[in-house]
PDB file of C-alpha atoms in Angstrom:
ATOM      1  CA  VAL J   1     -21.944  13.376  -4.339  1.00  0.00           C
ATOM      2  CA  ILE J   2     -19.618  15.052  -2.274  1.00  0.00           C
ATOM      3  CA  GLU J   3     -16.552  17.028  -3.317  1.00  0.00           C
ATOM      4  CA  GLY J   4     -13.407  17.475  -1.876  1.00  0.00           C
ATOM      5  CA  GLU J   5     -10.492  18.896  -2.435  1.00  0.00           C
ATOM      6  CA  GLY J   6     -10.948  20.408  -6.035  1.00  0.00           C
ATOM      7  CA  GLY J   7     -13.481  19.140  -6.693  1.00  0.00           C
ATOM      8  CA  ALA J   8     -12.944  15.401  -6.786  1.00  0.00           C
ATOM      9  CA  ALA J   9     -14.780  13.574  -5.665  1.00  0.00           C
ATOM     10  CA  ALA J  10     -14.677  12.247  -1.644  1.00  0.00           C
ATOM     11  CA  VAL J  11     -12.865   9.712  -0.710  1.00  0.00           C
ATOM     12  CA  LYS J  12     -15.253   6.395   0.565  1.00  0.00           C
ATOM     13  CA  GLU J  13     -16.517   2.485  -0.089  1.00  0.00           C
ATOM     14  CA  GLY J  14     -15.385   1.382  -3.342  1.00  0.00           C
ATOM     15  CA  ASN J  15     -13.441   4.394  -4.931  1.00  0.00           C
ATOM     16  CA  VAL J  16     -10.629   3.766  -2.978  1.00  0.00           C
ATOM     17  CA  VAL J  17      -9.484  -0.123  -2.245  1.00  0.00           C
ATOM     18  CA  ILE J  18      -5.496  -1.299  -0.570  1.00  0.00           C
ATOM     19  CA  SER J  19      -3.652  -2.284  -4.006  1.00  0.00           C
ATOM     20  CA  GLU J  20      -0.321  -3.811  -2.422  1.00  0.00           C
ATOM     21  CA  ILE J  21       0.949  -3.964   1.088  1.00  0.00           C
ATOM     22  CA  MET J  22       5.060  -4.311   1.712  1.00  0.00           C
ATOM     23  CA  TYR J  23       4.658  -5.622   5.106  1.00  0.00           C
ATOM     24  CA  ASN J  24       8.379  -7.365   6.148  1.00  0.00           C
ATOM     25  CA  PRO J  25      10.824  -6.284   2.752  1.00  0.00           C
ATOM     26  CA  GLY J  26      13.897  -8.523   2.094  1.00  0.00           C
ATOM     27  CA  GLU J  27      16.939  -7.620   4.022  1.00  0.00           C
ATOM     28  CA  PRO J  28      18.821  -4.425   2.644  1.00  0.00           C
ATOM     29  CA  THR J  29      21.621  -4.761   0.664  1.00  0.00           C
ATOM     30  CA  PRO J  30      25.215  -4.119   0.594  1.00  0.00           C
ATOM     31  CA  GLU J  31      25.287   0.013  -1.004  1.00  0.00           C
ATOM     32  CA  GLU J  32      21.662  -0.138   0.355  1.00  0.00           C
ATOM     33  CA  ILE J  33      23.356  -0.301   4.396  1.00  0.00           C
ATOM     34  CA  ALA J  34      26.731   1.465   2.978  1.00  0.00           C
ATOM     35  CA  ASP J  35      23.861   4.557   2.565  1.00  0.00           C
ATOM     36  CA  GLY J  36      22.722   3.906   5.800  1.00  0.00           C
ATOM     37  CA  PHE J  37      19.487   1.766   5.137  1.00  0.00           C
ATOM     38  CA  GLU J  38      20.303  -0.940   7.930  1.00  0.00           C
ATOM     39  CA  ASP J  39      16.532  -2.015   8.795  1.00  0.00           C
ATOM     40  CA  ALA J  40      14.777  -4.215   6.551  1.00  0.00           C
ATOM     41  CA  ASP J  41      11.823  -2.539   7.666  1.00  0.00           C
ATOM     42  CA  GLU J  42      12.771   1.030   6.731  1.00  0.00           C
ATOM     43  CA  PHE J  43      11.225  -0.167   3.164  1.00  0.00           C
ATOM     44  CA  GLU J  44       8.236  -0.438   4.062  1.00  0.00           C
ATOM     45  CA  PHE J  45       5.169   0.794   2.069  1.00  0.00           C
ATOM     46  CA  ILE J  46       1.918   1.085   1.043  1.00  0.00           C
ATOM     47  CA  GLU J  47      -0.030   1.206  -2.456  1.00  0.00           C
ATOM     48  CA  VAL J  48      -3.143   3.019  -2.591  1.00  0.00           C
ATOM     49  CA  MET J  49      -5.459   3.034  -5.686  1.00  0.00           C
ATOM     50  CA  ASN J  50      -7.901   5.229  -6.688  1.00  0.00           C
ATOM     51  CA  ILE J  51     -10.916   2.548  -8.526  1.00  0.00           C
ATOM     52  CA  SER J  52     -13.505   5.139  -9.204  1.00  0.00           C
ATOM     53  CA  GLU J  53     -13.917   6.815 -12.801  1.00  0.00           C
ATOM     54  CA  ALA J  54     -13.068  10.352 -11.175  1.00  0.00           C
ATOM     55  CA  ALA J  55     -10.538  12.344  -9.170  1.00  0.00           C
ATOM     56  CA  VAL J  56     -11.039  11.674  -5.688  1.00  0.00           C
ATOM     57  CA  SER J  57     -10.067  13.583  -2.761  1.00  0.00           C
ATOM     58  CA  LEU J  58      -8.043  11.820   0.024  1.00  0.00           C
ATOM     59  CA  GLU J  59      -8.655  15.026   1.828  1.00  0.00           C
ATOM     60  CA  GLY J  60      -9.541  13.680   5.409  1.00  0.00           C
ATOM     61  CA  ALA J  61      -8.777   9.912   4.719  1.00  0.00           C
ATOM     62  CA  ALA J  62      -6.724   8.509   7.162  1.00  0.00           C
ATOM     63  CA  PHE J  63      -4.915   5.026   8.251  1.00  0.00           C
ATOM     64  CA  THR J  64      -6.322   4.185  11.557  1.00  0.00           C
ATOM     65  CA  LYS J  65      -5.101   0.323  11.610  1.00  0.00           C
ATOM     66  CA  GLY J  66      -1.813  -1.099  11.695  1.00  0.00           C
ATOM     67  CA  ILE J  67      -0.177   2.426   9.975  1.00  0.00           C
ATOM     68  CA  ALA J  68      -0.948   5.971  11.690  1.00  0.00           C
ATOM     69  CA  PHE J  69      -1.366   8.243   8.166  1.00  0.00           C
ATOM     70  CA  ASP J  70      -4.123  11.419   7.699  1.00  0.00           C
ATOM     71  CA  PHE J  71      -4.221  12.632   3.784  1.00  0.00           C
ATOM     72  CA  PRO J  72      -3.497  15.874   4.244  1.00  0.00           C
ATOM     73  CA  LYS J  73      -5.123  18.873   2.637  1.00  0.00           C
ATOM     74  CA  SER J  74      -3.209  18.147  -0.724  1.00  0.00           C
ATOM     75  CA  ALA J  75      -3.592  14.670  -0.930  1.00  0.00           C
ATOM     76  CA  SER J  76      -5.359  13.454  -3.917  1.00  0.00           C
ATOM     77  CA  LEU J  77      -5.314  10.493  -6.359  1.00  0.00           C
ATOM     78  CA  LYS J  78      -6.634  11.093 -10.390  1.00  0.00           C
ATOM     79  CA  ALA J  79      -9.465   8.032 -11.773  1.00  0.00           C
ATOM     80  CA  GLY J  80      -7.042   4.457 -11.768  1.00  0.00           C
ATOM     81  CA  GLU J  81      -3.615   6.386 -10.042  1.00  0.00           C
ATOM     82  CA  ARG J  82      -1.671   4.805  -7.865  1.00  0.00           C
ATOM     83  CA  GLY J  83      -0.097   6.702  -4.737  1.00  0.00           C
ATOM     84  CA  VAL J  84       2.021   5.181  -2.015  1.00  0.00           C
ATOM     85  CA  LEU J  85       2.234   5.683   1.614  1.00  0.00           C
ATOM     86  CA  VAL J  86       5.826   4.338   2.953  1.00  0.00           C
ATOM     87  CA  LYS J  87       8.035   4.672   6.128  1.00  0.00           C
ATOM     88  CA  ASN J  88      10.450   6.463   5.450  1.00  0.00           C
ATOM     89  CA  ARG J  89      11.168   7.968   2.364  1.00  0.00           C
ATOM     90  CA  GLY J  90      14.279   7.577   1.397  1.00  0.00           C
ATOM     91  CA  PRO J  91      15.828   3.983   1.305  1.00  0.00           C
ATOM     92  CA  PHE J  92      12.250   3.494  -0.282  1.00  0.00           C
ATOM     93  CA  GLU J  93      13.275   5.666  -2.958  1.00  0.00           C
ATOM     94  CA  LYS J  94      16.875   3.794  -2.667  1.00  0.00           C
ATOM     95  CA  ARG J  95      15.367   0.863  -4.143  1.00  0.00           C
ATOM     96  CA  TYR J  96      12.697   1.210  -5.162  1.00  0.00           C
ATOM     97  CA  GLY J  97      13.328   4.662  -7.421  1.00  0.00           C
ATOM     98  CA  SER J  98      11.242   8.021  -7.660  1.00  0.00           C
ATOM     99  CA  LYS J  99       8.392   7.516  -9.704  1.00  0.00           C
ATOM    100  CA  ALA J 100       5.625   6.646  -7.641  1.00  0.00           C
ATOM    101  CA  LYS J 101       4.289   9.357  -6.463  1.00  0.00           C
ATOM    102  CA  VAL J 102       4.340   9.036  -2.663  1.00  0.00           C
ATOM    103  CA  LEU J 103       1.296  10.662  -0.712  1.00  0.00           C
ATOM    104  CA  GLY J 104       3.377  11.209   3.435  1.00  0.00           C
ATOM    105  CA  ILE J 105       5.044   9.060   5.220  1.00  0.00           C
ATOM    106  CA  TYR J 106       3.099   7.157   7.365  1.00  0.00           C
ATOM    107  CA  ASP J 107       3.759   6.586  11.665  1.00  0.00           C
ATOM    108  CA  GLY J 108       4.909   2.840  13.186  1.00  0.00           C
ATOM    109  CA  SER J 109       5.057   0.071  11.638  1.00  0.00           C
ATOM    110  CA  LEU J 110       3.333  -2.600   9.583  1.00  0.00           C
ATOM    111  CA  LYS J 111       3.995  -5.967  11.301  1.00  0.00           C
ATOM    112  CA  ASN J 112       6.212  -8.783   9.483  1.00  0.00           C
ATOM    113  CA  SER J 113       3.703 -11.245  11.076  1.00  0.00           C
ATOM    114  CA  GLY J 114       0.461 -10.325   9.709  1.00  0.00           C
ATOM    115  CA  GLU J 115      -2.257  -7.458  11.203  1.00  0.00           C
ATOM    116  CA  LYS J 116      -5.062  -5.696   9.796  1.00  0.00           C
ATOM    117  CA  VAL J 117      -4.452  -2.609   8.617  1.00  0.00           C
ATOM    118  CA  THR J 118      -7.433   0.260   8.190  1.00  0.00           C
ATOM    119  CA  LEU J 119      -8.331   2.934   5.403  1.00  0.00           C
ATOM    120  CA  SER J 120     -10.771   5.074   7.325  1.00  0.00           C
ATOM    121  CA  ASP J 121     -12.704   8.792   6.077  1.00  0.00           C
ATOM    122  CA  ALA J 122     -12.997  11.171   8.316  1.00  0.00           C
ATOM    123  CA  GLU J 123     -16.816  10.469  10.280  1.00  0.00           C
ATOM    124  CA  GLU J 124     -13.859   7.833  11.008  1.00  0.00           C
ATOM    125  CA  ASP J 125     -15.909   4.845   9.305  1.00  0.00           C
ATOM    126  CA  ASP J 126     -13.933   1.978   7.754  1.00  0.00           C
ATOM    127  CA  ILE J 127     -13.317   2.734   3.791  1.00  0.00           C
ATOM    128  CA  VAL J 128     -11.516  -0.784   2.934  1.00  0.00           C
ATOM    129  CA  GLY J 129      -9.565  -3.014   5.309  1.00  0.00           C
ATOM    130  CA  VAL J 130      -6.801  -6.200   4.953  1.00  0.00           C
ATOM    131  CA  SER J 131      -6.419  -8.446   8.443  1.00  0.00           C
ATOM    132  CA  PHE J 132      -3.615 -10.063   6.037  1.00  0.00           C
ATOM    133  CA  LYS J 133      -0.757 -12.560   7.042  1.00  0.00           C
ATOM    134  CA  ASP J 134       2.549 -14.471   6.540  1.00  0.00           C
ATOM    135  CA  SER J 135       0.533 -17.886   7.238  1.00  0.00           C
ATOM    136  CA  THR J 136      -0.687 -19.879   4.442  1.00  0.00           C
ATOM    137  CA  PRO J 137      -2.861 -19.459   2.201  1.00  0.00           C
ATOM    138  CA  TRP J 138      -1.565 -15.509   2.237  1.00  0.00           C
ATOM    139  CA  PRO J 139       1.428 -15.309  -0.413  1.00  0.00           C
ATOM    140  CA  GLN J 140       3.797 -16.890   1.517  1.00  0.00           C
ATOM    141  CA  SER J 141       7.160 -15.095  -0.518  1.00  0.00           C
ATOM    142  CA  ALA J 142       6.316 -11.502   0.932  1.00  0.00           C
ATOM    143  CA  ASP J 143       7.018 -12.556   3.853  1.00  0.00           C
ATOM    144  CA  GLY J 144      10.431 -11.301   3.988  1.00  0.00           C
ATOM    145  CA  LEU J 145      12.169 -12.810   0.271  1.00  0.00           C
ATOM    146  CA  GLY J 146      11.612  -9.396  -0.949  1.00  0.00           C
ATOM    147  CA  PHE J 147       8.331  -9.751  -3.154  1.00  0.00           C
ATOM    148  CA  SER J 148       4.972  -7.931  -2.109  1.00  0.00           C
ATOM    149  CA  ILE J 149       1.257  -8.917  -2.201  1.00  0.00           C
ATOM    150  CA  VAL J 150      -0.265  -7.626  -4.771  1.00  0.00           C
ATOM    151  CA  LEU J 151      -4.657  -7.133  -4.284  1.00  0.00           C
ATOM    152  CA  LYS J 152      -5.604  -9.010  -7.988  1.00  0.00           C
ATOM    153  CA  ALA J 153      -8.107  -7.748 -10.084  1.00  0.00           C
ATOM    154  CA  PRO J 154      -7.645  -3.692  -7.847  1.00  0.00           C
ATOM    155  CA  GLU J 155     -10.261  -2.301 -10.309  1.00  0.00           C
ATOM    156  CA  THR J 156     -13.255  -4.300  -9.552  1.00  0.00           C
ATOM    157  CA  ASN J 157     -13.125  -3.991  -6.041  1.00  0.00           C
ATOM    158  CA  PRO J 158     -12.327  -7.621  -4.738  1.00  0.00           C
ATOM    159  CA  SER J 159     -12.888  -8.651  -1.004  1.00  0.00           C
ATOM    160  CA  ALA J 160      -8.940  -6.869   0.810  1.00  0.00           C
ATOM    161  CA  ASN J 161     -10.074  -9.648   3.228  1.00  0.00           C
ATOM    162  CA  GLN J 162      -9.918 -13.439   1.513  1.00  0.00           C
ATOM    163  CA  ALA J 163      -6.703 -14.240   0.978  1.00  0.00           C
ATOM    164  CA  GLY J 164      -7.208 -15.537  -2.314  1.00  0.00           C
ATOM    165  CA  ASN J 165      -7.635 -12.163  -4.033  1.00  0.00           C
ATOM    166  CA  TRP J 166      -3.596 -11.414  -3.464  1.00  0.00           C
ATOM    167  CA  GLN J 167      -1.062 -12.808  -4.724  1.00  0.00           C
ATOM    168  CA  ALA J 168       2.970 -11.932  -4.631  1.00  0.00           C
ATOM    169  CA  SER J 169       4.535  -9.100  -6.904  1.00  0.00           C
ATOM    170  CA  SER J 170       5.085 -10.810  -9.474  1.00  0.00           C
ATOM    171  CA  ALA J 171       8.986  -9.338  -8.938  1.00  0.00           C
ATOM    172  CA  VAL J 172      10.825  -8.980  -6.502  1.00  0.00           C
ATOM    173  CA  GLY J 173      10.730  -4.990  -4.322  1.00  0.00           C
ATOM    174  CA  GLY J 174       6.570  -5.570  -6.305  1.00  0.00           C
ATOM    175  CA  SER J 175       5.514  -2.821  -7.946  1.00  0.00           C
ATOM    176  CA  PRO J 176       5.176   0.810  -5.827  1.00  0.00           C
ATOM    177  CA  GLY J 177       2.886   3.293  -7.874  1.00  0.00           C
ATOM    178  CA  ALA J 178       2.546   1.615 -11.018  1.00  0.00           C
ATOM    179  CA  GLY J 179       0.309  -2.203 -12.279  1.00  0.00           C
ATOM    180  CA  ASP J 180       1.882  -5.598 -11.279  1.00  0.00           C
ATOM    181  CA  ALA J 181       2.523  -7.839 -14.214  1.00  0.00           C
ATOM    182  CA  VAL J 182       0.525 -10.403 -12.478  1.00  0.00           C
ATOM    183  CA  THR J 183      -2.964 -10.534 -12.430  1.00  0.00           C
ATOM    184  CA  ALA J 184      -5.462 -13.199 -11.773  1.00  0.00           C
ATOM    185  CA  SER J 185      -5.798 -14.628 -14.651  1.00  0.00           C
ATOM    186  CA  GLY J 186      -1.840 -15.123 -15.575  1.00  0.00           C
ATOM    187  CA  VAL J 187       1.427 -12.705 -15.883  1.00  0.00           C
ATOM    188  CA  VAL J 188       0.103  -9.968 -18.616  1.00  0.00           C
TER     189      VAL J 188
END
């Protein structure tokens, strides 16, 4: 195993997944608007999860399709840990709180109609990608109603490109940085 930062395993296919995507957030509340957050897209986020049994260094990894983000040298996830990339940290923390591990702020925006999002390694080889849509069979409540799409049983590394492996989050706002209360087998 090639080691990354601090002795952690290097990020590769099979040890990290895209586990949640908030691509078309609900409209800002009056309180959010009063704080200057008027654009719903400012509340977007993408969550990644380490599904391995060891720490993973994200050094050299980058989102190369959908959004643009290069992980810094210091970025890593402990075994089972989740981290989020956000469109804008201020609106993110206003709506979702500050408990999630924020790995960084990405460039671009997620398309509300869906698109391909790809995480690549330092050699620009795809680690994981998902082509999500806002139409059936993808979860419809994630399309502007405030729910995210959540990968079912992410620790099993299901195919991210199959709509049946995704569900709407169990709560409005999703669960950035934490597991969702709904699993492939039902409500936990």
